[in-house]
Amino acid sequence: MREWNATPLQLRREWIALQAGDSLLLRGARGLRVEATPSPFPAEQAPLLWLTEEDELGDVFLRPGDSHVLRGNGRMVATAWGPISVRVVKAAVRGMTCPTPPAVAAGGSRALPLPAPRPDGRPAMQAERRGGPCHAEPRLPPACCGA
């Protein structure tokens, strides 16, 4: 069994370094942007951050370089499925968005498959990657699938 408070929380300036299984809870954070970057700690497991917002239909999966603006004002839980660093910042001014590169928008060679639907049938939400949307399909660890 994992001892949850065995290691101190690692801060790198404004970034919070999470290990696999660590969670972060935010309340009333509508409009804030959650950003992900690689963890400073080497690991075998690929970094992935799972965001669940209260009263929102879909979950969001972030890989390093991805970001997501929180839509709800309730609780948001971010869970690391591998070592990853996270920060929460004010979102850009409304109307200022990153353009989507034509290759991604047209489904070109850089486009990746859409995320798989959640086990309950609801769609998984897409995160934003700098320069366009992120269409990466998360690989669920066996513990999350009931295996």
mmCIF file with all atom_site columns, C-alpha atoms in Angstrom:
data_model
loop_
_atom_site.group_PDB
_atom_site.id
_atom_site.type_symbol
_atom_site.label_atom_id
_atom_site.label_alt_id
_atom_site.label_comp_id
_atom_site.label_asym_id
_atom_site.label_entity_id
_atom_site.label_seq_id
_atom_site.pdbx_PDB_ins_code
_atom_site.Cartn_x
_atom_site.Cartn_y
_atom_site.Cartn_z
_atom_site.occupancy
_atom_site.B_iso_or_equiv
_atom_site.pdbx_formal_charge
_atom_site.auth_seq_id
_atom_site.auth_comp_id
_atom_site.auth_asym_id
_atom_site.auth_atom_id
_atom_site.pdbx_PDB_model_num
ATOM 1   C CA . MET A 1 1   ? 0.000   0.000  0.000   1.00 0.00 ? 1   MET A CA 1
ATOM 2   C CA . ARG A 1 2   ? 1.279   3.470  -0.875  1.00 0.00 ? 2   ARG A CA 1
ATOM 3   C CA . GLU A 1 3   ? 2.046   5.909  1.921   1.00 0.00 ? 3   GLU A CA 1
ATOM 4   C CA . TRP A 1 4   ? 0.619   9.159  0.533   1.00 0.00 ? 4   TRP A CA 1
ATOM 5   C CA . ASN A 1 5   ? 2.534   11.640 2.682   1.00 0.00 ? 5   ASN A CA 1
ATOM 6   C CA . ALA A 1 6   ? 5.921   9.945  2.449   1.00 0.00 ? 6   ALA A CA 1
ATOM 7   C CA . THR A 1 7   ? 7.459   12.493 0.067   1.00 0.00 ? 7   THR A CA 1
ATOM 8   C CA . PRO A 1 8   ? 7.223   16.289 0.173   1.00 0.00 ? 8   PRO A CA 1
ATOM 9   C CA . LEU A 1 9   ? 5.430   18.232 -2.545  1.00 0.00 ? 9   LEU A CA 1
ATOM 10  C CA . GLN A 1 10  ? 7.996   19.354 -5.122  1.00 0.00 ? 10  GLN A CA 1
ATOM 11  C CA . LEU A 1 11  ? 7.738   22.947 -6.370  1.00 0.00 ? 11  LEU A CA 1
ATOM 12  C CA . ARG A 1 12  ? 9.797   24.383 -9.225  1.00 0.00 ? 12  ARG A CA 1
ATOM 13  C CA . ARG A 1 13  ? 8.907   28.055 -9.074  1.00 0.00 ? 13  ARG A CA 1
ATOM 14  C CA . GLU A 1 14  ? 5.274   28.073 -10.184 1.00 0.00 ? 14  GLU A CA 1
ATOM 15  C CA . TRP A 1 15  ? 5.202   24.397 -11.309 1.00 0.00 ? 15  TRP A CA 1
ATOM 16  C CA . ILE A 1 16  ? 4.009   21.532 -9.096  1.00 0.00 ? 16  ILE A CA 1
ATOM 17  C CA . ALA A 1 17  ? 5.740   18.205 -9.814  1.00 0.00 ? 17  ALA A CA 1
ATOM 18  C CA . LEU A 1 18  ? 3.297   15.295 -9.435  1.00 0.00 ? 18  LEU A CA 1
ATOM 19  C CA . GLN A 1 19  ? 4.195   11.611 -9.306  1.00 0.00 ? 19  GLN A CA 1
ATOM 20  C CA . ALA A 1 20  ? 1.967   8.800  -10.634 1.00 0.00 ? 20  ALA A CA 1
ATOM 21  C CA . GLY A 1 21  ? -1.133  8.578  -8.442  1.00 0.00 ? 21  GLY A CA 1
ATOM 22  C CA . ASP A 1 22  ? -0.835  12.104 -6.996  1.00 0.00 ? 22  ASP A CA 1
ATOM 23  C CA . SER A 1 23  ? -3.951  14.298 -7.164  1.00 0.00 ? 23  SER A CA 1
ATOM 24  C CA . LEU A 1 24  ? -4.581  18.024 -6.986  1.00 0.00 ? 24  LEU A CA 1
ATOM 25  C CA . LEU A 1 25  ? -7.965  19.558 -6.042  1.00 0.00 ? 25  LEU A CA 1
ATOM 26  C CA . LEU A 1 26  ? -9.108  23.047 -7.104  1.00 0.00 ? 26  LEU A CA 1
ATOM 27  C CA . ARG A 1 27  ? -12.391 24.743 -6.207  1.00 0.00 ? 27  ARG A CA 1
ATOM 28  C CA . GLY A 1 28  ? -13.990 27.762 -7.882  1.00 0.00 ? 28  GLY A CA 1
ATOM 29  C CA . ALA A 1 29  ? -11.314 28.009 -10.574 1.00 0.00 ? 29  ALA A CA 1
ATOM 30  C CA . ARG A 1 30  ? -13.486 28.809 -13.621 1.00 0.00 ? 30  ARG A CA 1
ATOM 31  C CA . GLY A 1 31  ? -11.470 30.433 -16.394 1.00 0.00 ? 31  GLY A CA 1
ATOM 32  C CA . LEU A 1 32  ? -8.060  29.399 -15.072 1.00 0.00 ? 32  LEU A CA 1
ATOM 33  C CA . ARG A 1 33  ? -5.734  27.496 -17.393 1.00 0.00 ? 33  ARG A CA 1
ATOM 34  C CA . VAL A 1 34  ? -4.141  24.205 -16.293 1.00 0.00 ? 34  VAL A CA 1
ATOM 35  C CA . GLU A 1 35  ? -0.828  23.644 -18.093 1.00 0.00 ? 35  GLU A CA 1
ATOM 36  C CA . ALA A 1 36  ? 1.268   20.465 -18.169 1.00 0.00 ? 36  ALA A CA 1
ATOM 37  C CA . THR A 1 37  ? 4.998   20.002 -18.757 1.00 0.00 ? 37  THR A CA 1
ATOM 38  C CA . PRO A 1 38  ? 7.357   17.035 -18.335 1.00 0.00 ? 38  PRO A CA 1
ATOM 39  C CA . SER A 1 39  ? 8.341   16.190 -14.778 1.00 0.00 ? 39  SER A CA 1
ATOM 40  C CA . PRO A 1 40  ? 11.943  16.793 -13.695 1.00 0.00 ? 40  PRO A CA 1
ATOM 41  C CA . PHE A 1 41  ? 11.992  13.192 -12.393 1.00 0.00 ? 41  PHE A CA 1
ATOM 42  C CA . PRO A 1 42  ? 12.855  10.383 -14.841 1.00 0.00 ? 42  PRO A CA 1
ATOM 43  C CA . ALA A 1 43  ? 10.352  7.524  -15.043 1.00 0.00 ? 43  ALA A CA 1
ATOM 44  C CA . GLU A 1 44  ? 9.333   4.596  -17.212 1.00 0.00 ? 44  GLU A CA 1
ATOM 45  C CA . GLN A 1 45  ? 5.651   5.572  -17.343 1.00 0.00 ? 45  GLN A CA 1
ATOM 46  C CA . ALA A 1 46  ? 4.604   8.195  -19.929 1.00 0.00 ? 46  ALA A CA 1
ATOM 47  C CA . PRO A 1 47  ? 3.409   11.458 -18.350 1.00 0.00 ? 47  PRO A CA 1
ATOM 48  C CA . LEU A 1 48  ? -0.344  12.060 -18.460 1.00 0.00 ? 48  LEU A CA 1
ATOM 49  C CA . LEU A 1 49  ? -2.674  14.258 -16.393 1.00 0.00 ? 49  LEU A CA 1
ATOM 50  C CA . TRP A 1 50  ? -6.363  13.360 -16.024 1.00 0.00 ? 50  TRP A CA 1
ATOM 51  C CA . LEU A 1 51  ? -8.700  16.311 -15.299 1.00 0.00 ? 51  LEU A CA 1
ATOM 52  C CA . THR A 1 52  ? -12.256 15.792 -14.030 1.00 0.00 ? 52  THR A CA 1
ATOM 53  C CA . GLU A 1 53  ? -14.495 18.839 -13.566 1.00 0.00 ? 53  GLU A CA 1
ATOM 54  C CA . GLU A 1 54  ? -17.624 18.711 -11.424 1.00 0.00 ? 54  GLU A CA 1
ATOM 55  C CA . ASP A 1 55  ? -20.851 18.936 -13.503 1.00 0.00 ? 55  ASP A CA 1
ATOM 56  C CA . GLU A 1 56  ? -18.947 18.720 -16.819 1.00 0.00 ? 56  GLU A CA 1
ATOM 57  C CA . LEU A 1 57  ? -19.759 15.958 -19.297 1.00 0.00 ? 57  LEU A CA 1
ATOM 58  C CA . GLY A 1 58  ? -16.264 14.931 -20.329 1.00 0.00 ? 58  GLY A CA 1
ATOM 59  C CA . ASP A 1 59  ? -12.872 14.432 -18.766 1.00 0.00 ? 59  ASP A CA 1
ATOM 60  C CA . VAL A 1 60  ? -9.694  15.946 -20.194 1.00 0.00 ? 60  VAL A CA 1
ATOM 61  C CA . PHE A 1 61  ? -6.316  14.231 -20.616 1.00 0.00 ? 61  PHE A CA 1
ATOM 62  C CA . LEU A 1 62  ? -3.212  16.428 -20.808 1.00 0.00 ? 62  LEU A CA 1
ATOM 63  C CA . ARG A 1 63  ? 0.247   15.444 -21.993 1.00 0.00 ? 63  ARG A CA 1
ATOM 64  C CA . PRO A 1 64  ? 3.315   17.692 -21.607 1.00 0.00 ? 64  PRO A CA 1
ATOM 65  C CA . GLY A 1 65  ? 2.784   20.859 -23.653 1.00 0.00 ? 65  GLY A CA 1
ATOM 66  C CA . ASP A 1 66  ? -1.031  20.653 -23.396 1.00 0.00 ? 66  ASP A CA 1
ATOM 67  C CA . SER A 1 67  ? -3.298  23.077 -21.541 1.00 0.00 ? 67  SER A CA 1
ATOM 68  C CA . HIS A 1 68  ? -6.997  23.315 -20.678 1.00 0.00 ? 68  HIS A CA 1
ATOM 69  C CA . VAL A 1 69  ? -9.156  26.246 -19.531 1.00 0.00 ? 69  VAL A CA 1
ATOM 70  C CA . LEU A 1 70  ? -11.474 25.204 -16.689 1.00 0.00 ? 70  LEU A CA 1
ATOM 71  C CA . ARG A 1 71  ? -15.143 25.611 -17.637 1.00 0.00 ? 71  ARG A CA 1
ATOM 72  C CA . GLY A 1 72  ? -16.920 24.981 -14.348 1.00 0.00 ? 72  GLY A CA 1
ATOM 73  C CA . ASN A 1 73  ? -16.777 26.729 -11.006 1.00 0.00 ? 73  ASN A CA 1
ATOM 74  C CA . GLY A 1 74  ? -17.091 23.551 -8.917  1.00 0.00 ? 74  GLY A CA 1
ATOM 75  C CA . ARG A 1 75  ? -14.407 21.084 -7.935  1.00 0.00 ? 75  ARG A CA 1
ATOM 76  C CA . MET A 1 76  ? -11.706 20.012 -10.391 1.00 0.00 ? 76  MET A CA 1
ATOM 77  C CA . VAL A 1 77  ? -9.498  17.024 -9.651  1.00 0.00 ? 77  VAL A CA 1
ATOM 78  C CA . ALA A 1 78  ? -6.239  16.529 -11.551 1.00 0.00 ? 78  ALA A CA 1
ATOM 79  C CA . THR A 1 79  ? -4.670  13.064 -11.215 1.00 0.00 ? 79  THR A CA 1
ATOM 80  C CA . ALA A 1 80  ? -1.207  12.184 -12.527 1.00 0.00 ? 80  ALA A CA 1
ATOM 81  C CA . TRP A 1 81  ? -0.909  8.893  -14.442 1.00 0.00 ? 81  TRP A CA 1
ATOM 82  C CA . GLY A 1 82  ? 2.810   9.342  -14.672 1.00 0.00 ? 82  GLY A CA 1
ATOM 83  C CA . PRO A 1 83  ? 5.276   11.950 -13.462 1.00 0.00 ? 83  PRO A CA 1
ATOM 84  C CA . ILE A 1 84  ? 4.200   15.346 -14.779 1.00 0.00 ? 84  ILE A CA 1
ATOM 85  C CA . SER A 1 85  ? 4.504   18.990 -13.720 1.00 0.00 ? 85  SER A CA 1
ATOM 86  C CA . VAL A 1 86  ? 1.435   21.225 -13.524 1.00 0.00 ? 86  VAL A CA 1
ATOM 87  C CA . ARG A 1 87  ? 0.725   24.902 -13.077 1.00 0.00 ? 87  ARG A CA 1
ATOM 88  C CA . VAL A 1 88  ? -2.493  26.897 -12.900 1.00 0.00 ? 88  VAL A CA 1
ATOM 89  C CA . VAL A 1 89  ? -2.447  30.374 -14.456 1.00 0.00 ? 89  VAL A CA 1
ATOM 90  C CA . LYS A 1 90  ? -4.903  33.000 -15.640 1.00 0.00 ? 90  LYS A CA 1
ATOM 91  C CA . ALA A 1 91  ? -6.202  32.166 -19.114 1.00 0.00 ? 91  ALA A CA 1
ATOM 92  C CA . ALA A 1 92  ? -5.469  34.460 -22.055 1.00 0.00 ? 92  ALA A CA 1
ATOM 93  C CA . VAL A 1 93  ? -7.823  37.340 -22.750 1.00 0.00 ? 93  VAL A CA 1
ATOM 94  C CA . ARG A 1 94  ? -11.043 36.156 -24.410 1.00 0.00 ? 94  ARG A CA 1
ATOM 95  C CA . GLY A 1 95  ? -10.732 36.110 -28.188 1.00 0.00 ? 95  GLY A CA 1
ATOM 96  C CA . MET A 1 96  ? -6.985  35.476 -28.126 1.00 0.00 ? 96  MET A CA 1
ATOM 97  C CA . THR A 1 97  ? -6.535  31.886 -29.256 1.00 0.00 ? 97  THR A CA 1
ATOM 98  C CA . CYS A 1 98  ? -3.744  29.951 -30.907 1.00 0.00 ? 98  CYS A CA 1
ATOM 99  C CA . PRO A 1 99  ? -4.441  29.224 -34.571 1.00 0.00 ? 99  PRO A CA 1
ATOM 100 C CA . THR A 1 100 ? -4.759  25.588 -35.570 1.00 0.00 ? 100 THR A CA 1
ATOM 101 C CA . PRO A 1 101 ? -2.104  24.544 -38.081 1.00 0.00 ? 101 PRO A CA 1
ATOM 102 C CA . PRO A 1 102 ? -3.650  23.582 -41.458 1.00 0.00 ? 102 PRO A CA 1
ATOM 103 C CA . ALA A 1 103 ? -2.175  20.054 -41.313 1.00 0.00 ? 103 ALA A CA 1
ATOM 104 C CA . VAL A 1 104 ? -4.037  19.321 -38.066 1.00 0.00 ? 104 VAL A CA 1
ATOM 105 C CA . ALA A 1 105 ? -7.244  21.087 -39.077 1.00 0.00 ? 105 ALA A CA 1
ATOM 106 C CA . ALA A 1 106 ? -7.351  19.211 -42.376 1.00 0.00 ? 106 ALA A CA 1
ATOM 107 C CA . GLY A 1 107 ? -6.540  15.863 -40.781 1.00 0.00 ? 107 GLY A CA 1
ATOM 108 C CA . GLY A 1 108 ? -3.082  15.808 -42.354 1.00 0.00 ? 108 GLY A CA 1
ATOM 109 C CA . SER A 1 109 ? -0.122  13.679 -41.402 1.00 0.00 ? 109 SER A CA 1
ATOM 110 C CA . ARG A 1 110 ? 0.290   15.423 -38.031 1.00 0.00 ? 110 ARG A CA 1
ATOM 111 C CA . ALA A 1 111 ? -3.294  14.680 -36.948 1.00 0.00 ? 111 ALA A CA 1
ATOM 112 C CA . LEU A 1 112 ? -3.693  11.938 -34.348 1.00 0.00 ? 112 LEU A CA 1
ATOM 113 C CA . PRO A 1 113 ? -6.796  9.820  -33.631 1.00 0.00 ? 113 PRO A CA 1
ATOM 114 C CA . LEU A 1 114 ? -9.587  11.262 -31.496 1.00 0.00 ? 114 LEU A CA 1
ATOM 115 C CA . PRO A 1 115 ? -9.708  10.253 -27.817 1.00 0.00 ? 115 PRO A CA 1
ATOM 116 C CA . ALA A 1 116 ? -11.652 7.124  -26.964 1.00 0.00 ? 116 ALA A CA 1
ATOM 117 C CA . PRO A 1 117 ? -15.007 7.620  -25.215 1.00 0.00 ? 117 PRO A CA 1
ATOM 118 C CA . ARG A 1 118 ? -15.123 7.185  -21.451 1.00 0.00 ? 118 ARG A CA 1
ATOM 119 C CA . PRO A 1 119 ? -16.269 3.827  -20.030 1.00 0.00 ? 119 PRO A CA 1
ATOM 120 C CA . ASP A 1 120 ? -19.710 5.295  -19.242 1.00 0.00 ? 120 ASP A CA 1
ATOM 121 C CA . GLY A 1 121 ? -20.169 6.278  -22.920 1.00 0.00 ? 121 GLY A CA 1
ATOM 122 C CA . ARG A 1 122 ? -19.594 10.020 -22.523 1.00 0.00 ? 122 ARG A CA 1
ATOM 123 C CA . PRO A 1 123 ? -16.988 11.550 -24.860 1.00 0.00 ? 123 PRO A CA 1
ATOM 124 C CA . ALA A 1 124 ? -13.518 12.399 -23.610 1.00 0.00 ? 124 ALA A CA 1
ATOM 125 C CA . MET A 1 125 ? -12.782 16.102 -24.016 1.00 0.00 ? 125 MET A CA 1
ATOM 126 C CA . GLN A 1 126 ? -9.843  17.359 -26.039 1.00 0.00 ? 126 GLN A CA 1
ATOM 127 C CA . ALA A 1 127 ? -7.054  19.435 -24.582 1.00 0.00 ? 127 ALA A CA 1
ATOM 128 C CA . GLU A 1 128 ? -5.382  22.325 -26.354 1.00 0.00 ? 128 GLU A CA 1
ATOM 129 C CA . ARG A 1 129 ? -1.825  21.909 -27.565 1.00 0.00 ? 129 ARG A CA 1
ATOM 130 C CA . ARG A 1 130 ? 0.212   24.961 -28.364 1.00 0.00 ? 130 ARG A CA 1
ATOM 131 C CA . GLY A 1 131 ? -0.609  25.628 -32.000 1.00 0.00 ? 131 GLY A CA 1
ATOM 132 C CA . GLY A 1 132 ? -3.808  23.555 -32.109 1.00 0.00 ? 132 GLY A CA 1
ATOM 133 C CA . PRO A 1 133 ? -5.948  20.910 -30.446 1.00 0.00 ? 133 PRO A CA 1
ATOM 134 C CA . CYS A 1 134 ? -4.506  17.773 -28.931 1.00 0.00 ? 134 CYS A CA 1
ATOM 135 C CA . HIS A 1 135 ? -6.093  14.591 -30.260 1.00 0.00 ? 135 HIS A CA 1
ATOM 136 C CA . ALA A 1 136 ? -3.974  12.079 -28.364 1.00 0.00 ? 136 ALA A CA 1
ATOM 137 C CA . GLU A 1 137 ? -5.699  8.954  -27.119 1.00 0.00 ? 137 GLU A CA 1
ATOM 138 C CA . PRO A 1 138 ? -4.840  8.235  -23.474 1.00 0.00 ? 138 PRO A CA 1
ATOM 139 C CA . ARG A 1 139 ? -3.645  4.790  -22.478 1.00 0.00 ? 139 ARG A CA 1
ATOM 140 C CA . LEU A 1 140 ? -5.516  3.829  -19.325 1.00 0.00 ? 140 LEU A CA 1
ATOM 141 C CA . PRO A 1 141 ? -3.502  2.059  -16.636 1.00 0.00 ? 141 PRO A CA 1
ATOM 142 C CA . PRO A 1 142 ? -4.950  -1.362 -15.677 1.00 0.00 ? 142 PRO A CA 1
ATOM 143 C CA . ALA A 1 143 ? -5.964  -0.136 -12.191 1.00 0.00 ? 143 ALA A CA 1
ATOM 144 C CA . CYS A 1 144 ? -8.316  2.438  -13.724 1.00 0.00 ? 144 CYS A CA 1
ATOM 145 C CA . CYS A 1 145 ? -10.018 -0.104 -15.956 1.00 0.00 ? 145 CYS A CA 1
ATOM 146 C CA . GLY A 1 146 ? -11.015 -2.517 -13.212 1.00 0.00 ? 146 GLY A CA 1
ATOM 147 C CA . ALA A 1 147 ? -8.525  -5.141 -14.442 1.00 0.00 ? 147 ALA A CA 1
#
